[in-house]
Amino acid sequence: ETGVTQSPTHLIKTRGQQVTLRCSSQSGHNTVSWYQQALGQGPQFIFQYYREEENGRGNFPPRFSGLQFPNYSSELNVNALLLGDSALYLCASSLPQGSTDTQYFGPGTRLTVL
Amino acid sequence: KNQVEQSPQSLIILEGKNCTLQCNYTVSPFSNLRWYKQDTGRGPVSLTIMTFSENTKSNGRYTATLDADTKQSSLHITASQLSDSASYICVERGYGGSQGNLIFGKGTKLSVKP
C-alpha cells in the first residue's frame, strides 16, 4: 500500500452530469498529480498541484478542474460528462526531488458514464 | 503518436520461467526512464527509475536496462511467480518542470500460469 487513498472506488454517472473525485496524498507529500487511464491504455496526465497551485496541465479541456487543500489532499472535478470520460482516474502524490522523484499512486476511481 | 512503444502487447509464460519486456521511446531530450507494475484495477507501482547515465538497475527479480543510444529499454523478470501477473508500463520523462512530462506507454500485460 502506498498511503494514497481515493474516493469513491466506483462511480456511475449519466451524460451531462458533474462529478467530484477525491484524493488524500501520502503523509508529507505536497504534490498531487491526476491521470486518466482509459481501458487498455496508459495513464494520461490531466494536471498537477503543488502547494495548492496548479503546476502543469495536460491536453484536457477546461471542464476538467481541480483543487488542492492546505492538507495537500486534492479534488478532481469534471463537468458536463461525456461517454468518453469513462475511465480509471488515478491520483499520485510525490515530494519534489528533481527529475527522479517517485510518484505514489492511489488505487484509482473507476468512473462509468452512461 | 505515442512516444513510448511497448512490446509485446501481451505475454503468457509458465511459473518459474524468465521473460523480457521491451520499450522503445522517442521523447527528446531525455531525463529518465521508469518501469511500473500495475495490477488489474489498481494504481501503478514504481519498480525502477534510470537516468541517462545508468544502463541497468535491479529491484529484486526485476532488472531494467537502458540503451540511450538506441532509445530502448527492457525489463527482465527472473523466475516468474503467479503474483507477477500484471501490466508493466514503461514511462519516459523528458526535461521540464512538472510531472506532465511523464509519457506512459500502453503497457505489456503479463500472465503467469501455474
PDB file of C-alpha atoms in Angstrom:
ATOM      1  CA  GLU A   1       0.000   0.000   0.000  1.00  0.00           C
ATOM      2  CA  THR A   2       1.266   3.480  -0.921  1.00  0.00           C
ATOM      3  CA  GLY A   3      -0.647   5.531   1.638  1.00  0.00           C
ATOM      4  CA  VAL A   4      -2.515   7.369  -1.128  1.00  0.00           C
ATOM      5  CA  THR A   5      -6.267   6.948  -0.879  1.00  0.00           C
ATOM      6  CA  GLN A   6      -9.000   7.812  -3.345  1.00  0.00           C
ATOM      7  CA  SER A   7     -12.761   8.001  -3.073  1.00  0.00           C
ATOM      8  CA  PRO A   8     -15.121   6.779  -4.220  1.00  0.00           C
ATOM      9  CA  THR A   9     -13.870   3.449  -5.565  1.00  0.00           C
ATOM     10  CA  HIS A  10     -16.504   3.256  -8.263  1.00  0.00           C
ATOM     11  CA  LEU A  11     -18.964   5.775  -9.630  1.00  0.00           C
ATOM     12  CA  ILE A  12     -21.694   5.689 -12.249  1.00  0.00           C
ATOM     13  CA  LYS A  13     -22.958   8.926 -13.794  1.00  0.00           C
ATOM     14  CA  THR A  14     -25.000   9.928 -16.825  1.00  0.00           C
ATOM     15  CA  ARG A  15     -24.003  12.246 -19.646  1.00  0.00           C
ATOM     16  CA  GLY A  16     -24.123  15.920 -18.750  1.00  0.00           C
ATOM     17  CA  GLN A  17     -23.708  15.369 -15.022  1.00  0.00           C
ATOM     18  CA  GLN A  18     -20.866  16.642 -12.888  1.00  0.00           C
ATOM     19  CA  VAL A  19     -18.547  14.539 -10.723  1.00  0.00           C
ATOM     20  CA  THR A  20     -16.016  15.184  -7.932  1.00  0.00           C
ATOM     21  CA  LEU A  21     -13.265  12.706  -7.180  1.00  0.00           C
ATOM     22  CA  ARG A  22     -11.100  12.910  -4.061  1.00  0.00           C
ATOM     23  CA  CYS A  23      -7.531  12.033  -3.228  1.00  0.00           C
ATOM     24  CA  SER A  24      -5.580  12.019   0.027  1.00  0.00           C
ATOM     25  CA  SER A  25      -1.847  12.183  -0.525  1.00  0.00           C
ATOM     26  CA  GLN A  26       0.798  10.216   1.310  1.00  0.00           C
ATOM     27  CA  SER A  27       1.831  11.869   4.563  1.00  0.00           C
ATOM     28  CA  GLY A  28       4.242  14.739   3.930  1.00  0.00           C
ATOM     29  CA  HIS A  29       3.772  14.814   0.150  1.00  0.00           C
ATOM     30  CA  ASN A  30       2.909  18.303  -1.122  1.00  0.00           C
ATOM     31  CA  THR A  31       2.412  17.456  -4.798  1.00  0.00           C
ATOM     32  CA  VAL A  32      -0.569  15.669  -6.320  1.00  0.00           C
ATOM     33  CA  SER A  33      -0.974  14.681  -9.967  1.00  0.00           C
ATOM     34  CA  TRP A  34      -4.128  13.393 -11.628  1.00  0.00           C
ATOM     35  CA  TYR A  35      -4.267  10.935 -14.517  1.00  0.00           C
ATOM     36  CA  GLN A  36      -6.964   9.458 -16.721  1.00  0.00           C
ATOM     37  CA  GLN A  37      -6.490   5.858 -17.801  1.00  0.00           C
ATOM     38  CA  ALA A  38      -8.831   4.505 -20.450  1.00  0.00           C
ATOM     39  CA  LEU A  39      -9.208   0.753 -20.795  1.00  0.00           C
ATOM     40  CA  GLY A  40      -6.118  -0.797 -22.377  1.00  0.00           C
ATOM     41  CA  GLN A  41      -4.217   2.481 -22.389  1.00  0.00           C
ATOM     42  CA  GLY A  42      -1.512   4.036 -20.292  1.00  0.00           C
ATOM     43  CA  PRO A  43      -2.351   6.891 -17.925  1.00  0.00           C
ATOM     44  CA  GLN A  44      -2.706  10.353 -19.470  1.00  0.00           C
ATOM     45  CA  PHE A  45      -1.643  13.365 -17.420  1.00  0.00           C
ATOM     46  CA  ILE A  46      -4.502  15.735 -16.527  1.00  0.00           C
ATOM     47  CA  PHE A  47      -2.838  18.242 -14.184  1.00  0.00           C
ATOM     48  CA  GLN A  48      -0.630  18.599 -11.141  1.00  0.00           C
ATOM     49  CA  TYR A  49      -0.986  20.642  -7.951  1.00  0.00           C
ATOM     50  CA  TYR A  50       1.923  21.816  -5.852  1.00  0.00           C
ATOM     51  CA  ARG A  51       1.248  23.618  -2.588  1.00  0.00           C
ATOM     52  CA  GLU A  52      -2.334  24.436  -3.619  1.00  0.00           C
ATOM     53  CA  GLU A  53      -1.390  25.886  -7.015  1.00  0.00           C
ATOM     54  CA  GLU A  54      -1.816  24.239 -10.436  1.00  0.00           C
ATOM     55  CA  ASN A  55       1.671  23.325 -11.640  1.00  0.00           C
ATOM     56  CA  GLY A  56       1.217  21.967 -15.132  1.00  0.00           C
ATOM     57  CA  ARG A  57      -1.682  20.732 -17.217  1.00  0.00           C
ATOM     58  CA  GLY A  58      -2.074  18.122 -19.917  1.00  0.00           C
ATOM     59  CA  ASN A  59      -4.241  18.213 -23.000  1.00  0.00           C
ATOM     60  CA  PHE A  60      -7.619  18.186 -21.242  1.00  0.00           C
ATOM     61  CA  PRO A  61     -10.464  20.723 -21.690  1.00  0.00           C
ATOM     62  CA  PRO A  62     -11.381  23.279 -19.018  1.00  0.00           C
ATOM     63  CA  ARG A  63     -14.317  21.163 -17.828  1.00  0.00           C
ATOM     64  CA  PHE A  64     -11.637  19.181 -16.009  1.00  0.00           C
ATOM     65  CA  SER A  65     -10.687  21.273 -12.989  1.00  0.00           C
ATOM     66  CA  GLY A  66      -9.077  20.668  -9.657  1.00  0.00           C
ATOM     67  CA  LEU A  67      -8.246  21.888  -6.209  1.00  0.00           C
ATOM     68  CA  GLN A  68      -5.623  21.199  -3.606  1.00  0.00           C
ATOM     69  CA  PHE A  69      -6.271  21.914   0.060  1.00  0.00           C
ATOM     70  CA  PRO A  70      -3.882  23.084   2.812  1.00  0.00           C
ATOM     71  CA  ASN A  71      -3.513  19.467   3.997  1.00  0.00           C
ATOM     72  CA  TYR A  72      -2.436  18.621   0.402  1.00  0.00           C
ATOM     73  CA  SER A  73      -5.469  16.480  -0.330  1.00  0.00           C
ATOM     74  CA  SER A  74      -6.973  17.159  -3.731  1.00  0.00           C
ATOM     75  CA  GLU A  75     -10.146  17.048  -5.796  1.00  0.00           C
ATOM     76  CA  LEU A  76     -10.742  16.468  -9.475  1.00  0.00           C
ATOM     77  CA  ASN A  77     -13.968  17.928 -10.856  1.00  0.00           C
ATOM     78  CA  VAL A  78     -15.387  17.053 -14.244  1.00  0.00           C
ATOM     79  CA  ASN A  79     -18.360  18.978 -15.633  1.00  0.00           C
ATOM     80  CA  ALA A  80     -20.710  18.087 -18.479  1.00  0.00           C
ATOM     81  CA  LEU A  81     -19.668  14.438 -18.521  1.00  0.00           C
ATOM     82  CA  LEU A  82     -19.269  12.671 -21.852  1.00  0.00           C
ATOM     83  CA  LEU A  83     -19.331   8.952 -22.573  1.00  0.00           C
ATOM     84  CA  GLY A  84     -15.624   9.200 -23.383  1.00  0.00           C
ATOM     85  CA  ASP A  85     -14.865  10.310 -19.840  1.00  0.00           C
ATOM     86  CA  SER A  86     -15.417   6.733 -18.670  1.00  0.00           C
ATOM     87  CA  ALA A  87     -12.037   5.658 -17.311  1.00  0.00           C
ATOM     88  CA  LEU A  88      -9.952   4.880 -14.250  1.00  0.00           C
ATOM     89  CA  TYR A  89      -8.888   8.145 -12.618  1.00  0.00           C
ATOM     90  CA  LEU A  90      -5.628   7.926 -10.743  1.00  0.00           C
ATOM     91  CA  CYS A  91      -4.013  10.371  -8.414  1.00  0.00           C
ATOM     92  CA  ALA A  92      -0.372  10.238  -7.420  1.00  0.00           C
ATOM     93  CA  SER A  93       1.455  12.084  -4.684  1.00  0.00           C
ATOM     94  CA  SER A  94       5.122  12.949  -4.533  1.00  0.00           C
ATOM     95  CA  LEU A  95       7.747  15.165  -2.956  1.00  0.00           C
ATOM     96  CA  PRO A  96       9.641  17.285  -5.487  1.00  0.00           C
ATOM     97  CA  GLN A  97      13.156  15.802  -5.653  1.00  0.00           C
ATOM     98  CA  GLY A  98      14.294  16.837  -9.080  1.00  0.00           C
ATOM     99  CA  SER A  99      13.555  14.743 -12.117  1.00  0.00           C
ATOM    100  CA  THR A 100      13.747  11.378 -10.322  1.00  0.00           C
ATOM    101  CA  ASP A 101      11.060  11.977  -7.723  1.00  0.00           C
ATOM    102  CA  THR A 102       8.891   8.899  -7.264  1.00  0.00           C
ATOM    103  CA  GLN A 103       5.142   9.150  -7.653  1.00  0.00           C
ATOM    104  CA  TYR A 104       2.985   7.039  -5.392  1.00  0.00           C
ATOM    105  CA  PHE A 105      -0.325   6.136  -6.969  1.00  0.00           C
ATOM    106  CA  GLY A 106      -3.645   5.573  -5.298  1.00  0.00           C
ATOM    107  CA  PRO A 107      -5.927   2.674  -6.262  1.00  0.00           C
ATOM    108  CA  GLY A 108      -7.998   4.856  -8.565  1.00  0.00           C
ATOM    109  CA  THR A 109     -11.658   5.714  -9.028  1.00  0.00           C
ATOM    110  CA  ARG A 110     -13.471   3.822 -11.776  1.00  0.00           C
ATOM    111  CA  LEU A 111     -15.906   6.265 -13.445  1.00  0.00           C
ATOM    112  CA  THR A 112     -18.572   4.963 -15.776  1.00  0.00           C
ATOM    113  CA  VAL A 113     -20.612   7.459 -17.786  1.00  0.00           C
ATOM    114  CA  LEU A 114     -23.872   6.119 -19.258  1.00  0.00           C
TER     115      LEU A 114
ATOM    116  CA  LYS B   1       1.530   9.209 -31.939  1.00  0.00           C
ATOM    117  CA  ASN B   2       2.539   7.593 -28.655  1.00  0.00           C
ATOM    118  CA  GLN B   3       6.164   8.408 -27.968  1.00  0.00           C
ATOM    119  CA  VAL B   4       6.638   5.300 -25.848  1.00  0.00           C
ATOM    120  CA  GLU B   5       6.024   1.990 -27.598  1.00  0.00           C
ATOM    121  CA  GLN B   6       5.986  -1.317 -25.753  1.00  0.00           C
ATOM    122  CA  SER B   7       6.141  -4.895 -26.951  1.00  0.00           C
ATOM    123  CA  PRO B   8       4.702  -7.381 -26.801  1.00  0.00           C
ATOM    124  CA  GLN B   9       1.174  -6.178 -26.008  1.00  0.00           C
ATOM    125  CA  SER B  10       0.584  -9.326 -24.004  1.00  0.00           C
ATOM    126  CA  LEU B  11       2.582 -12.334 -22.905  1.00  0.00           C
ATOM    127  CA  ILE B  12       1.772 -15.666 -21.277  1.00  0.00           C
ATOM    128  CA  ILE B  13       4.526 -17.621 -19.510  1.00  0.00           C
ATOM    129  CA  LEU B  14       4.738 -20.539 -17.107  1.00  0.00           C
ATOM    130  CA  GLU B  15       5.577 -20.010 -13.466  1.00  0.00           C
ATOM    131  CA  GLY B  16       9.322 -20.146 -12.876  1.00  0.00           C
ATOM    132  CA  LYS B  17      10.269 -19.013 -16.370  1.00  0.00           C
ATOM    133  CA  ASN B  18      12.066 -15.775 -17.255  1.00  0.00           C
ATOM    134  CA  CYS B  19      10.774 -13.117 -19.618  1.00  0.00           C
ATOM    135  CA  THR B  20      11.851  -9.811 -21.143  1.00  0.00           C
ATOM    136  CA  LEU B  21       9.617  -6.886 -21.984  1.00  0.00           C
ATOM    137  CA  GLN B  22      10.659  -4.211 -24.459  1.00  0.00           C
ATOM    138  CA  CYS B  23      10.216  -0.449 -24.622  1.00  0.00           C
ATOM    139  CA  ASN B  24      11.195   1.994 -27.376  1.00  0.00           C
ATOM    140  CA  TYR B  25      10.942   5.709 -26.785  1.00  0.00           C
ATOM    141  CA  THR B  26      11.330   8.784 -28.931  1.00  0.00           C
ATOM    142  CA  VAL B  27      10.901  11.632 -26.439  1.00  0.00           C
ATOM    143  CA  SER B  28      13.830  14.009 -26.526  1.00  0.00           C
ATOM    144  CA  PRO B  29      15.558  15.466 -24.604  1.00  0.00           C
ATOM    145  CA  PHE B  30      15.535  12.574 -22.213  1.00  0.00           C
ATOM    146  CA  SER B  31      15.649  12.808 -18.434  1.00  0.00           C
ATOM    147  CA  ASN B  32      14.856   9.384 -17.047  1.00  0.00           C
ATOM    148  CA  LEU B  33      13.018   6.159 -17.789  1.00  0.00           C
ATOM    149  CA  ARG B  34      10.775   4.299 -15.365  1.00  0.00           C
ATOM    150  CA  TRP B  35       9.072   0.944 -15.193  1.00  0.00           C
ATOM    151  CA  TYR B  36       5.856   0.497 -13.273  1.00  0.00           C
ATOM    152  CA  LYS B  37       3.833  -2.601 -12.362  1.00  0.00           C
ATOM    153  CA  GLN B  38       0.060  -2.222 -12.415  1.00  0.00           C
ATOM    154  CA  ASP B  39      -2.216  -4.911 -11.045  1.00  0.00           C
ATOM    155  CA  THR B  40      -5.695  -5.042 -12.556  1.00  0.00           C
ATOM    156  CA  GLY B  41      -7.866  -2.252 -11.145  1.00  0.00           C
ATOM    157  CA  ARG B  42      -5.037  -0.817  -9.073  1.00  0.00           C
ATOM    158  CA  GLY B  43      -2.672   2.123  -9.369  1.00  0.00           C
ATOM    159  CA  PRO B  44       0.818   1.665 -10.854  1.00  0.00           C
ATOM    160  CA  VAL B  45       3.713   0.882  -8.504  1.00  0.00           C
ATOM    161  CA  SER B  46       7.230   2.054  -9.319  1.00  0.00           C
ATOM    162  CA  LEU B  47       9.796  -0.690  -9.989  1.00  0.00           C
ATOM    163  CA  THR B  48      12.840   1.222 -11.284  1.00  0.00           C
ATOM    164  CA  ILE B  49      13.954   4.695 -12.322  1.00  0.00           C
ATOM    165  CA  MET B  50      17.029   5.059 -14.553  1.00  0.00           C
ATOM    166  CA  THR B  51      18.734   8.262 -15.543  1.00  0.00           C
ATOM    167  CA  PHE B  52      20.666   8.879 -18.744  1.00  0.00           C
ATOM    168  CA  SER B  53      23.932   7.711 -17.170  1.00  0.00           C
ATOM    169  CA  GLU B  54      22.597   4.381 -15.903  1.00  0.00           C
ATOM    170  CA  ASN B  55      22.314   1.344 -18.149  1.00  0.00           C
ATOM    171  CA  THR B  56      20.997  -1.215 -15.669  1.00  0.00           C
ATOM    172  CA  LYS B  57      19.088  -1.245 -12.423  1.00  0.00           C
ATOM    173  CA  SER B  58      17.690  -4.115 -10.393  1.00  0.00           C
ATOM    174  CA  ASN B  59      14.858  -4.429  -7.937  1.00  0.00           C
ATOM    175  CA  GLY B  60      14.710  -7.995  -6.662  1.00  0.00           C
ATOM    176  CA  ARG B  61      13.794 -10.281  -9.547  1.00  0.00           C
ATOM    177  CA  TYR B  62      13.250  -7.294 -11.840  1.00  0.00           C
ATOM    178  CA  THR B  63      16.173  -5.926 -13.868  1.00  0.00           C
ATOM    179  CA  ALA B  64      15.773  -2.951 -16.173  1.00  0.00           C
ATOM    180  CA  THR B  65      18.273  -1.991 -18.860  1.00  0.00           C
ATOM    181  CA  LEU B  66      18.608   1.216 -20.807  1.00  0.00           C
ATOM    182  CA  ASP B  67      20.372   1.963 -24.080  1.00  0.00           C
ATOM    183  CA  ALA B  68      20.188   5.716 -24.565  1.00  0.00           C
ATOM    184  CA  ASP B  69      21.851   5.493 -27.982  1.00  0.00           C
ATOM    185  CA  THR B  70      19.163   3.268 -29.478  1.00  0.00           C
ATOM    186  CA  LYS B  71      16.444   4.665 -27.180  1.00  0.00           C
ATOM    187  CA  GLN B  72      15.476   1.243 -25.967  1.00  0.00           C
ATOM    188  CA  SER B  73      14.797  -0.212 -22.547  1.00  0.00           C
ATOM    189  CA  SER B  74      13.939  -3.675 -21.365  1.00  0.00           C
ATOM    190  CA  LEU B  75      12.556  -5.187 -18.195  1.00  0.00           C
ATOM    191  CA  HIS B  76      13.726  -8.698 -17.391  1.00  0.00           C
ATOM    192  CA  ILE B  77      11.784 -10.775 -14.887  1.00  0.00           C
ATOM    193  CA  THR B  78      13.584 -13.758 -13.423  1.00  0.00           C
ATOM    194  CA  ALA B  79      11.944 -16.901 -12.017  1.00  0.00           C
ATOM    195  CA  SER B  80       8.434 -15.582 -12.545  1.00  0.00           C
ATOM    196  CA  GLN B  81       5.758 -16.015  -9.892  1.00  0.00           C
ATOM    197  CA  LEU B  82       1.982 -16.040 -10.168  1.00  0.00           C
ATOM    198  CA  SER B  83       1.939 -12.642  -8.453  1.00  0.00           C
ATOM    199  CA  ASP B  84       3.921 -11.179 -11.350  1.00  0.00           C
ATOM    200  CA  SER B  85       0.716 -11.293 -13.428  1.00  0.00           C
ATOM    201  CA  ALA B  86       0.069  -7.612 -14.136  1.00  0.00           C
ATOM    202  CA  SER B  87       0.589  -4.876 -16.705  1.00  0.00           C
ATOM    203  CA  TYR B  88       4.097  -3.477 -16.913  1.00  0.00           C
ATOM    204  CA  ILE B  89       4.269   0.115 -18.054  1.00  0.00           C
ATOM    205  CA  CYS B  90       7.312   1.901 -19.435  1.00  0.00           C
ATOM    206  CA  VAL B  91       7.372   5.630 -18.695  1.00  0.00           C
ATOM    207  CA  GLU B  92       9.711   8.254 -20.019  1.00  0.00           C
ATOM    208  CA  ARG B  93      10.317  11.639 -18.530  1.00  0.00           C
ATOM    209  CA  GLY B  94      11.599  14.479 -20.623  1.00  0.00           C
ATOM    210  CA  TYR B  95      13.135  17.634 -19.245  1.00  0.00           C
ATOM    211  CA  GLY B  96      10.858  20.247 -17.777  1.00  0.00           C
ATOM    212  CA  GLY B  97       9.158  21.329 -14.610  1.00  0.00           C
ATOM    213  CA  SER B  98       6.081  19.326 -13.780  1.00  0.00           C
ATOM    214  CA  GLN B  99       5.275  15.645 -13.860  1.00  0.00           C
ATOM    215  CA  GLY B 100       3.363  16.430 -17.025  1.00  0.00           C
ATOM    216  CA  ASN B 101       6.497  15.370 -18.799  1.00  0.00           C
ATOM    217  CA  LEU B 102       5.856  11.742 -17.860  1.00  0.00           C
ATOM    218  CA  ILE B 103       4.903   9.884 -21.037  1.00  0.00           C
ATOM    219  CA  PHE B 104       3.337   6.479 -20.382  1.00  0.00           C
ATOM    220  CA  GLY B 105       3.345   3.519 -22.728  1.00  0.00           C
ATOM    221  CA  LYS B 106       0.264   1.341 -23.096  1.00  0.00           C
ATOM    222  CA  GLY B 107       1.847  -1.461 -21.117  1.00  0.00           C
ATOM    223  CA  THR B 108       2.561  -5.149 -21.621  1.00  0.00           C
ATOM    224  CA  LYS B 109       0.035  -7.446 -19.998  1.00  0.00           C
ATOM    225  CA  LEU B 110       1.864 -10.406 -18.452  1.00  0.00           C
ATOM    226  CA  SER B 111       0.052 -13.566 -17.385  1.00  0.00           C
ATOM    227  CA  VAL B 112       1.956 -16.143 -15.371  1.00  0.00           C
ATOM    228  CA  LYS B 113       0.317 -19.583 -15.410  1.00  0.00           C
ATOM    229  CA  PRO B 114       0.952 -22.436 -12.967  1.00  0.00           C
TER     230      PRO B 114
END
